[in-house]
PDB file of C-alpha atoms in Angstrom:
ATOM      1  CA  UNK A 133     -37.972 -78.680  13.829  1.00  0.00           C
ATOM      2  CA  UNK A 134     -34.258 -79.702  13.297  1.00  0.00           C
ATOM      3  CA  UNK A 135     -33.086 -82.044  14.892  1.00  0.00           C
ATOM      4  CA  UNK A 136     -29.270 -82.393  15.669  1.00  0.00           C
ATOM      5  CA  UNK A 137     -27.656 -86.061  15.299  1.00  0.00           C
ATOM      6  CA  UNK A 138     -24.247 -88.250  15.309  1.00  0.00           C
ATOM      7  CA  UNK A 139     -23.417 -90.343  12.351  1.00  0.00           C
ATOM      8  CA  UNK A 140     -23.395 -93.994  13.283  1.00  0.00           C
ATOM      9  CA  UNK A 141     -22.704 -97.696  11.564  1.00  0.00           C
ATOM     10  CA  UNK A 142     -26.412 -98.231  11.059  1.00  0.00           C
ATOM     11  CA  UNK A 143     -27.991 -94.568  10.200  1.00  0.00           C
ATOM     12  CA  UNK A 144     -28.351 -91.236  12.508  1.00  0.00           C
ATOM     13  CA  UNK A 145     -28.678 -90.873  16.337  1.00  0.00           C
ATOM     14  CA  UNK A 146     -30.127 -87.924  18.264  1.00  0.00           C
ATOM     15  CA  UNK A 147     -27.545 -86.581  20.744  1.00  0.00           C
ATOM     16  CA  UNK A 148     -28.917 -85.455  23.650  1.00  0.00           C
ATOM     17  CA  UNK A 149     -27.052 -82.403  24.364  1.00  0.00           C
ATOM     18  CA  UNK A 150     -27.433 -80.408  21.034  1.00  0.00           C
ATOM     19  CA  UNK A 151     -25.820 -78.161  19.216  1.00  0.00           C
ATOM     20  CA  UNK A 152     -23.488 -77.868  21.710  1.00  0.00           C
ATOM     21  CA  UNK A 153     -23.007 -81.384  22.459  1.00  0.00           C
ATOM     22  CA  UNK A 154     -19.503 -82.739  20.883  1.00  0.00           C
ATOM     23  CA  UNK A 155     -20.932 -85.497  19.303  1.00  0.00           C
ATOM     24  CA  UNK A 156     -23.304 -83.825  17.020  1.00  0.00           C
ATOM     25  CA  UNK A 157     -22.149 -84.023  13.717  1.00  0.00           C
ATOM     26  CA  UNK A 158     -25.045 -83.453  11.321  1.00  0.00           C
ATOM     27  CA  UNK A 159     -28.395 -81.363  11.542  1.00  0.00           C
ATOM     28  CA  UNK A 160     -31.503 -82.975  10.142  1.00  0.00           C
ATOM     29  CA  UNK A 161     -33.804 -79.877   8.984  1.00  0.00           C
ATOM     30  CA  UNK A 162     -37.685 -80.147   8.001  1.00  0.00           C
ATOM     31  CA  UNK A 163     -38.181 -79.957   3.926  1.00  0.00           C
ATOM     32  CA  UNK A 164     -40.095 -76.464   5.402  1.00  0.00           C
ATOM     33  CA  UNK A 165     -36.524 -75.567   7.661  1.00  0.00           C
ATOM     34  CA  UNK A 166     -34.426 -76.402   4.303  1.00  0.00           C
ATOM     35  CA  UNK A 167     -36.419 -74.488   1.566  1.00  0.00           C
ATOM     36  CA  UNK A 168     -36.443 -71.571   4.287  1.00  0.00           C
ATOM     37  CA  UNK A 169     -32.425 -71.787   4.520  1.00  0.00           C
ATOM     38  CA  UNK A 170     -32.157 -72.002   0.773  1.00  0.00           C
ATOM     39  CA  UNK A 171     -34.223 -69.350   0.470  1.00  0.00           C
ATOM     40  CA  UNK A 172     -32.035 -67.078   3.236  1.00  0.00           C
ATOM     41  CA  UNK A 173     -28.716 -67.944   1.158  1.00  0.00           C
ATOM     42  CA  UNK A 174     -30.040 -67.644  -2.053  1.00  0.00           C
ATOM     43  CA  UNK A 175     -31.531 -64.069  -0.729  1.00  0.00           C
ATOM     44  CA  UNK A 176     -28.078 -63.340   0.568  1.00  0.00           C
ATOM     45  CA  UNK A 177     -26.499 -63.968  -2.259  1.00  0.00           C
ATOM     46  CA  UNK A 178     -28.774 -61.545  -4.161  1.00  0.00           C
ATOM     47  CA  UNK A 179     -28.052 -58.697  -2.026  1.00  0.00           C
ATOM     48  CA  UNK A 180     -24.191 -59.301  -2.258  1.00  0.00           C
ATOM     49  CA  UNK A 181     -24.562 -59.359  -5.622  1.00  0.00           C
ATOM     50  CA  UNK A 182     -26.827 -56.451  -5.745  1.00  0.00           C
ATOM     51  CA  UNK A 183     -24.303 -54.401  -3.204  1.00  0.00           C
ATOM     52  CA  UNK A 184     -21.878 -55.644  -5.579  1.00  0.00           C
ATOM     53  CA  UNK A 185     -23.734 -54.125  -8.733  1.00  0.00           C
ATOM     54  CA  UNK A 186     -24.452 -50.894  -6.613  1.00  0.00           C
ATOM     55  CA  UNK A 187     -20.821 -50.530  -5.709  1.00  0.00           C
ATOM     56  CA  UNK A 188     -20.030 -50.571  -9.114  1.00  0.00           C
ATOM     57  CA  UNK A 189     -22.612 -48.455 -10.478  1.00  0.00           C
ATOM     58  CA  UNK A 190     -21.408 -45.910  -7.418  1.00  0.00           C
ATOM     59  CA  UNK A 191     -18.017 -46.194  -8.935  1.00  0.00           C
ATOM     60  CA  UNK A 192     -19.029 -45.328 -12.537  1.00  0.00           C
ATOM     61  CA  UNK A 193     -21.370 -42.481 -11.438  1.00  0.00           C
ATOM     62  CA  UNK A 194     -18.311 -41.483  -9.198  1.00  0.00           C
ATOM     63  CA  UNK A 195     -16.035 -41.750 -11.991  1.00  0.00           C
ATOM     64  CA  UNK A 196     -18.467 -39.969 -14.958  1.00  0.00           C
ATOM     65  CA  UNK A 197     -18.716 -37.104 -11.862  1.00  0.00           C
ATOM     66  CA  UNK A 198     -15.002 -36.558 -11.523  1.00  0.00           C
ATOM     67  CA  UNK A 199     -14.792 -36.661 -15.381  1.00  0.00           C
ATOM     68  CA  UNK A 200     -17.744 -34.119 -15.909  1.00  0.00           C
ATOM     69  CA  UNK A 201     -16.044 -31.852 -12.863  1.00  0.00           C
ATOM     70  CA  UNK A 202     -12.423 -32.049 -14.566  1.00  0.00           C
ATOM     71  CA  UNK A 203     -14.104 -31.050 -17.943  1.00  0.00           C
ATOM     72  CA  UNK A 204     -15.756 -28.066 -15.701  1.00  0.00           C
ATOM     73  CA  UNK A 205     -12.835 -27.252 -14.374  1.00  0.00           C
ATOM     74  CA  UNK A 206     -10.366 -27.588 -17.733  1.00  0.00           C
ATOM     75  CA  UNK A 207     -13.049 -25.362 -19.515  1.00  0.00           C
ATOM     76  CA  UNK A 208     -13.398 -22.713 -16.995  1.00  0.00           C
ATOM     77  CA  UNK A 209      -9.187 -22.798 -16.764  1.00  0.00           C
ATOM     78  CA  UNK A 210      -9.534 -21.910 -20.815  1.00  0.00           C
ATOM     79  CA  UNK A 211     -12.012 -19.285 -20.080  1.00  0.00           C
ATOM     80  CA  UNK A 212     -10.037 -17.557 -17.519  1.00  0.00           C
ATOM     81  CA  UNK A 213      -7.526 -17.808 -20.036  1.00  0.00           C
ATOM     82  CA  UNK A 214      -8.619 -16.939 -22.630  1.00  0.00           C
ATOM     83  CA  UNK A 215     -10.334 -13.660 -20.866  1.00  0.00           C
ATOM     84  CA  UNK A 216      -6.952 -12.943 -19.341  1.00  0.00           C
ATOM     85  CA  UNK A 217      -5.310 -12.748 -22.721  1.00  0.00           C
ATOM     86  CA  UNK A 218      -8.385 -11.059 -23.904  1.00  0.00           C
ATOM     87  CA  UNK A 219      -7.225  -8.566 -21.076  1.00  0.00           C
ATOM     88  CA  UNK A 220      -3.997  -8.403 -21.781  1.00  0.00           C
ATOM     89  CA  UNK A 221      -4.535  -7.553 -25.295  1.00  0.00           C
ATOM     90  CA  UNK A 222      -6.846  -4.898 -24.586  1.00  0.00           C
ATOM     91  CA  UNK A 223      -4.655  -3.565 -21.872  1.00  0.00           C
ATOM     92  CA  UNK A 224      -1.428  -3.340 -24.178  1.00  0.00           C
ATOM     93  CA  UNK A 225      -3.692  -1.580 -26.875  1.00  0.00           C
ATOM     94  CA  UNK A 226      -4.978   1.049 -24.015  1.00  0.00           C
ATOM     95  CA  UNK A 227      -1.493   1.200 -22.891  1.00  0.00           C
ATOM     96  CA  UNK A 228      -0.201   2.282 -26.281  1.00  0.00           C
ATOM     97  CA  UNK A 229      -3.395   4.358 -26.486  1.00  0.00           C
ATOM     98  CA  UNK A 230      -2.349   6.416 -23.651  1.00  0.00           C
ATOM     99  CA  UNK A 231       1.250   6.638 -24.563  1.00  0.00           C
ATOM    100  CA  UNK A 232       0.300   8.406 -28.118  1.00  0.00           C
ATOM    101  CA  UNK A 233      -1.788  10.422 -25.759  1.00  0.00           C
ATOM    102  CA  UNK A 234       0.696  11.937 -23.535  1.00  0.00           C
ATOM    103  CA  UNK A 235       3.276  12.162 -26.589  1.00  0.00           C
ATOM    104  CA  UNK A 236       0.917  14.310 -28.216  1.00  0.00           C
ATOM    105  CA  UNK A 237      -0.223  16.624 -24.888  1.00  0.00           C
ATOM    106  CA  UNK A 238       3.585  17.069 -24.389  1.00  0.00           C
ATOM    107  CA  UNK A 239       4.368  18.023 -27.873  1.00  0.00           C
ATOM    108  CA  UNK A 240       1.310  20.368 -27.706  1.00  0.00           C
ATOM    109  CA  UNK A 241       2.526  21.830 -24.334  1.00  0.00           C
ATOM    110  CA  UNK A 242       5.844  21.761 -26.014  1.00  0.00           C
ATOM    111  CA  UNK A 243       4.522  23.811 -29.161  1.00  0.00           C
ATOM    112  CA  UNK A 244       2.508  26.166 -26.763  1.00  0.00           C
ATOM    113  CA  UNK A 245       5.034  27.292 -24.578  1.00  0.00           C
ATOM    114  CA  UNK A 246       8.014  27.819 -27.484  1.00  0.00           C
ATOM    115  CA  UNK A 247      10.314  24.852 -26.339  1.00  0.00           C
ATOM    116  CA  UNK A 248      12.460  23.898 -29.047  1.00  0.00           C
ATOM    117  CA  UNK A 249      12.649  19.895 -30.772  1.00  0.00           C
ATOM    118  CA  UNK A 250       9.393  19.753 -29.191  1.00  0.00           C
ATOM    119  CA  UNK A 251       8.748  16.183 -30.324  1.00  0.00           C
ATOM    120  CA  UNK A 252      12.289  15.263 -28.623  1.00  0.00           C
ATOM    121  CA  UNK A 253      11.478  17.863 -25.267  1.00  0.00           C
ATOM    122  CA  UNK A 254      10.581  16.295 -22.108  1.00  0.00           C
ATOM    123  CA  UNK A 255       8.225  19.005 -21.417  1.00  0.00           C
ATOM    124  CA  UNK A 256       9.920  19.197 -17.675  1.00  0.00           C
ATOM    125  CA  UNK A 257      11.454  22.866 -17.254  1.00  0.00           C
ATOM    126  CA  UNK A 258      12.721  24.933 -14.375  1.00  0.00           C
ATOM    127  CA  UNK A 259      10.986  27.835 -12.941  1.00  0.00           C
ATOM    128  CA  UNK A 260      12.634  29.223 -10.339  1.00  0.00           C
ATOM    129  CA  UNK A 261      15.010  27.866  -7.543  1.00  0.00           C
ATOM    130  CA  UNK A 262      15.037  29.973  -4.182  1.00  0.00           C
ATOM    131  CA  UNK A 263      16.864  29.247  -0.664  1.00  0.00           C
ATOM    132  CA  UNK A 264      14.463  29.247   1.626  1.00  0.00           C
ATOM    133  CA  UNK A 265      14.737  28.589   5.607  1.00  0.00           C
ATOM    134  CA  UNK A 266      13.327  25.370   7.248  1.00  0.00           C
ATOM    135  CA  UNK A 267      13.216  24.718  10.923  1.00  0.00           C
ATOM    136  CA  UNK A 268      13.721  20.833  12.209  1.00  0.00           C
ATOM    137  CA  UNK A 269      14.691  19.210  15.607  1.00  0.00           C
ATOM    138  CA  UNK A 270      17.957  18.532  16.797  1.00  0.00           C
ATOM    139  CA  UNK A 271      18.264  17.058  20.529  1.00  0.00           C
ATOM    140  CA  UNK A 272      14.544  18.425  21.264  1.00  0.00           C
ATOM    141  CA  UNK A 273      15.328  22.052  19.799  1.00  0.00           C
ATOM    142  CA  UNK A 274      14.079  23.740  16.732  1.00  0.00           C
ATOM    143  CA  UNK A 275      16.870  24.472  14.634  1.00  0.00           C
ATOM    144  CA  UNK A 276      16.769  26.470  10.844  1.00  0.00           C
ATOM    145  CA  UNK A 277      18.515  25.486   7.941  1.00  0.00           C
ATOM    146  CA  UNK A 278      18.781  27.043   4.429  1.00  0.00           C
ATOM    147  CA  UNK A 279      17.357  24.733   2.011  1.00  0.00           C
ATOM    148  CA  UNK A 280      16.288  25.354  -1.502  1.00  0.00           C
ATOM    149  CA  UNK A 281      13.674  25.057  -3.181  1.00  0.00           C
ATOM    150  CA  UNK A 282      12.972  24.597  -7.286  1.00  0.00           C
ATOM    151  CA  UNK A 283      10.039  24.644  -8.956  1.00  0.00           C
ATOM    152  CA  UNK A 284       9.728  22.425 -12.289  1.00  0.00           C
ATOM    153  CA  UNK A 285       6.641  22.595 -14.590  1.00  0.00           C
ATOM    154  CA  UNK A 286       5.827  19.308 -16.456  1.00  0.00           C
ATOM    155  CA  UNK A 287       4.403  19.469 -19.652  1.00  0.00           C
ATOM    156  CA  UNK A 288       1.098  17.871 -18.344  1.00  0.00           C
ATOM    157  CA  UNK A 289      -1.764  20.265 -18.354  1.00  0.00           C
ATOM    158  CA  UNK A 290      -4.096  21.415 -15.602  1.00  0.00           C
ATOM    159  CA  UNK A 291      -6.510  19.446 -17.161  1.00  0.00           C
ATOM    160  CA  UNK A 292      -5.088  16.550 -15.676  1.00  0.00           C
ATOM    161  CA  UNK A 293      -6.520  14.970 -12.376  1.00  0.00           C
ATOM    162  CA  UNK A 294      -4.179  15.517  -9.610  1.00  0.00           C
ATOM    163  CA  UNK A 295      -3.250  11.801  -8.846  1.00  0.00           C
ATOM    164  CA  UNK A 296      -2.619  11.160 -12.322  1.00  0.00           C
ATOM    165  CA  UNK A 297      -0.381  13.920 -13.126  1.00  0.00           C
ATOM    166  CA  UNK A 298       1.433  13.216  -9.993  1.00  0.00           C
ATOM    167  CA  UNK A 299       2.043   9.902 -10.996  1.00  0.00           C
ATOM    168  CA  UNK A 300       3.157  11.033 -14.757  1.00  0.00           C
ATOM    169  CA  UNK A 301       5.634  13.443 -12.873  1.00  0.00           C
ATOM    170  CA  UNK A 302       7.140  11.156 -10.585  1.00  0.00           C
ATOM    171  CA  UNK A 303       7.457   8.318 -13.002  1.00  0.00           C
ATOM    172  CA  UNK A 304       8.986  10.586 -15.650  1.00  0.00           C
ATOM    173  CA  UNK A 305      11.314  12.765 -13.737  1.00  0.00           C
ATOM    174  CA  UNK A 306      12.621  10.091 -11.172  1.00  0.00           C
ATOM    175  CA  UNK A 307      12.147   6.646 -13.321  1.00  0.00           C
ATOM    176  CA  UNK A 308      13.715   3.593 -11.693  1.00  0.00           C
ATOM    177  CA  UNK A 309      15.769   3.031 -14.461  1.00  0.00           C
ATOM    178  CA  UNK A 310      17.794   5.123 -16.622  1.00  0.00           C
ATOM    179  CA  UNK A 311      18.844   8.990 -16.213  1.00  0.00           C
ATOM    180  CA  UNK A 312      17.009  11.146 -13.738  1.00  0.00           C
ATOM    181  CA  UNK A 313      16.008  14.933 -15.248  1.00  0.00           C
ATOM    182  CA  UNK A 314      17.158  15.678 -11.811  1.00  0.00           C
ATOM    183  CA  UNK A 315      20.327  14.647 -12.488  1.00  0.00           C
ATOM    184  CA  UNK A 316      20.802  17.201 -15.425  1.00  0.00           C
ATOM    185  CA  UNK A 317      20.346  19.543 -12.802  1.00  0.00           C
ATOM    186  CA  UNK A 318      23.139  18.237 -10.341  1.00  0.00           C
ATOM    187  CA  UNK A 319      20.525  16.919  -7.763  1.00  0.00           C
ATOM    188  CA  UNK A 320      22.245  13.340  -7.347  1.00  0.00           C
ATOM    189  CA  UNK A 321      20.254  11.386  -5.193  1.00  0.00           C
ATOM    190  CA  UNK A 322      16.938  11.674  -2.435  1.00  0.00           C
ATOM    191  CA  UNK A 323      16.262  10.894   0.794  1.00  0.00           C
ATOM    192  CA  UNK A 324      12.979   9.350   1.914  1.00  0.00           C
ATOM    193  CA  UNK A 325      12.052  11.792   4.626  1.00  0.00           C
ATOM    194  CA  UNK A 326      12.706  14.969   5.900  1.00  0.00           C
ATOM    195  CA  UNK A 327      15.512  17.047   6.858  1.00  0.00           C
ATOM    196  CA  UNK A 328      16.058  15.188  10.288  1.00  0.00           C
ATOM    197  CA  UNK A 329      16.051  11.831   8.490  1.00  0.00           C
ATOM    198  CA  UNK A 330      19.188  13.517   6.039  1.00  0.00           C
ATOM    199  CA  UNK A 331      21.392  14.238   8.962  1.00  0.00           C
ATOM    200  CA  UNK A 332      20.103  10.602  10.311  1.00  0.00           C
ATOM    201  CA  UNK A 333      21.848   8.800   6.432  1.00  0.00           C
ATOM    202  CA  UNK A 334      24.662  11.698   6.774  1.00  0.00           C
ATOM    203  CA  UNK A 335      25.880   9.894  10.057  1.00  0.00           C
ATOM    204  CA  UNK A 336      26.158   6.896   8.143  1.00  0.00           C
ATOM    205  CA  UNK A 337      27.845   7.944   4.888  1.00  0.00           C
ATOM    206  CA  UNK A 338      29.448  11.338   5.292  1.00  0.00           C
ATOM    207  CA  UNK A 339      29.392  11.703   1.482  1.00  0.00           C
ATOM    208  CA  UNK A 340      26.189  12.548   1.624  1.00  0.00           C
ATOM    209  CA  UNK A 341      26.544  15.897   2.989  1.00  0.00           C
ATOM    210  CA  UNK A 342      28.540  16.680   0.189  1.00  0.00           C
ATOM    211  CA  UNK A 343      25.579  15.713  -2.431  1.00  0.00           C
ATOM    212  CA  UNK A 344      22.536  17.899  -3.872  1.00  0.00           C
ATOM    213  CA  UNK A 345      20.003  15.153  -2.262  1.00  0.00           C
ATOM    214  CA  UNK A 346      16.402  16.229  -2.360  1.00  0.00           C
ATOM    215  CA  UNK A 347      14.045  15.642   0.529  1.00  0.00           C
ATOM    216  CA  UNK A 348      10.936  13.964  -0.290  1.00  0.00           C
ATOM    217  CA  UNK A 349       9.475  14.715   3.087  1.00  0.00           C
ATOM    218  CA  UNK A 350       8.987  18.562   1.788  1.00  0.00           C
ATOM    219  CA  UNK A 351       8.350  17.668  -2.115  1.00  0.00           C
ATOM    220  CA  UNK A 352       5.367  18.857  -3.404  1.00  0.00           C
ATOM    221  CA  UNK A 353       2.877  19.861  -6.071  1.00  0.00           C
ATOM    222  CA  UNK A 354       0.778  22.571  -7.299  1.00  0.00           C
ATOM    223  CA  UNK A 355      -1.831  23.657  -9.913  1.00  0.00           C
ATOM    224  CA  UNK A 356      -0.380  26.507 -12.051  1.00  0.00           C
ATOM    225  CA  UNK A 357      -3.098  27.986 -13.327  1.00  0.00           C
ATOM    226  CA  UNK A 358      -1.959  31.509 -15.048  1.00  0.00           C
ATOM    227  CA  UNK A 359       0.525  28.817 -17.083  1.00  0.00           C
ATOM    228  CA  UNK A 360      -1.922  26.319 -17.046  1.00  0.00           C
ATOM    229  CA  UNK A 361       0.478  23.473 -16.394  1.00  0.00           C
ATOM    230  CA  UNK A 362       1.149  20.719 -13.144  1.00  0.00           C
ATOM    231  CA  UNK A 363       4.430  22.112 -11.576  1.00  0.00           C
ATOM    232  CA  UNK A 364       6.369  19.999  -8.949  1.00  0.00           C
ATOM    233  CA  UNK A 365       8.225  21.864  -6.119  1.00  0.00           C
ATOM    234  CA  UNK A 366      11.512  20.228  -5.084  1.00  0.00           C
ATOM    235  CA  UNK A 367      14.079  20.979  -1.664  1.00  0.00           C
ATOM    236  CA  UNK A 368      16.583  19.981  -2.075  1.00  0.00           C
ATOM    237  CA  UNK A 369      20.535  20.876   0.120  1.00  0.00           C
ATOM    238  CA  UNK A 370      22.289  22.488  -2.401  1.00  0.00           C
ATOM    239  CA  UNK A 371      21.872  25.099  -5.264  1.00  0.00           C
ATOM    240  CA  UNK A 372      21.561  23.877  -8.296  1.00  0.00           C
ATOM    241  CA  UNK A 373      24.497  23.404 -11.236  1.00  0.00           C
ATOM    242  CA  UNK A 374      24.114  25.634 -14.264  1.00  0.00           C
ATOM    243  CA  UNK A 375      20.608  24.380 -15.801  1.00  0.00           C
ATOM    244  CA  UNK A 376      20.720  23.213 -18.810  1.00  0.00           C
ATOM    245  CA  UNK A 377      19.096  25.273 -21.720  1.00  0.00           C
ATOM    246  CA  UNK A 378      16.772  23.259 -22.774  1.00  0.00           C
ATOM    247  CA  UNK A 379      15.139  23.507 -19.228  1.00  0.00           C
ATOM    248  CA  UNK A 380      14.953  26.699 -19.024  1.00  0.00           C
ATOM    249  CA  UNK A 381      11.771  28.613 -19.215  1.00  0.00           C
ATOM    250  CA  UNK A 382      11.555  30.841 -22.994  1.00  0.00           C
TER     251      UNK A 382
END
């Protein structure tokens, strides 16, 4: 058992109160008490050093996992990449695919229906152009107004899917940049809605009721199948100018 002791002139004394007493200066351990102790520390030690050693190895493992992830990650990056260009390519080539396709169905349509420069033609000619009365609401009554109303035949056959050659139609004859076809025909601008939403913009810029503006509230299309071709049906506010000749129906 320890024992707990003061220093003196002529060796160790025992102090009676302890630990605790504040004389004690040294502790006098059993060879049993001392081996155990040097055994504790020395086990202590061990485990720091093996916490130590395990830390490390934690950070290595942690570090060769955040390496192996950014390798993952920088690898599936260049696959993406490489797919999307992959993509790209092959959407360019379909995209040139279907351009040579609908050069040569309009220059076919062209050729069948006797329109002139038919690899320079649009393919877009006028039908007919009619007035025709709509009604609309003005301070909750129905009123009429004389509109007309043109039919244009695109050079897109019936064959075509509905969506698609309404998409064709729209993106050709109103494209967001450059000249519209309408234009040829003295239709100078549209209004997004109907006739209500016209007077609406008129009240706003008075110009406007002195411009051909269609109404794309009331545009439409249809199936002509005795020509066999997609027309689209326009209203527009005004009669058209003189059409040009090379949009009118041979």
């Amino acid at each position: 058992m320890s024992e707990f002791v003061k220093k003196t002139m002529i060796g160790y004394k025992e102090v009676p109160g302890g630990q605790s007493d504040p004389e004690c200066t040294h502790v006098i351990l059993s060879l049993k008490e001392y081996n155990d102790l040097l055994r504790e520390i020395s086990q202590a030690k061990q485990e720091a050093r093996n916490e130590r050693s395990k830390a490390d190895d934690d950070k290595k493992e942690n570090e060769r996992k955040l390496k192996l992830m950014a390798q993952e990650h920088e690898q599936t990056i260049e696959e993406w990449r490489t797919a999307l260009e992959a993509e790209r390519a092959e959407s360019a080539s379909q995209k040139d695919l279907n351009e040579n396709l609908l050069r040569v169905a309009r220059e076919r349509a062209n050729a069948d229906r006797k329109l002139k420069r038919k690899k320079e033609h649009t393919g877009y000619v006028v039908v007919v152009s009619s007035e025709k009365i709509y009604r609309y609401k003005s301070r909750q009554r129905l009123e009429s107004v004389k509109l007309w109303e043109t039919v244009i035949q695109s050079p897109y056959s019936i064959e075509f899917p509905a969506e698609q050659a309404k998409k064709l139609i729209l993106e050709e004859f109103f494209p967001e940049t450059g000249e519209w076809e309408a234009a040829r025909l003295g239709i100078e601008r549209w209004v997004a809605g109907d006739y209500e939403d016209f007077l609406s913009a008129a009240d706003k810029d008075e110009e406007i009721m002195q411009q051909n503006t269609a109404l794309t509230e009331y545009r439409s299309f249809r199936a002509n199948y005795r020509a066999g071709y997609w027309e689209m049906i326009l209203v527009h506010t005004r009669p058209l100018e003189v059409v040009p000749k090379d949009m009118r129906e041979n």
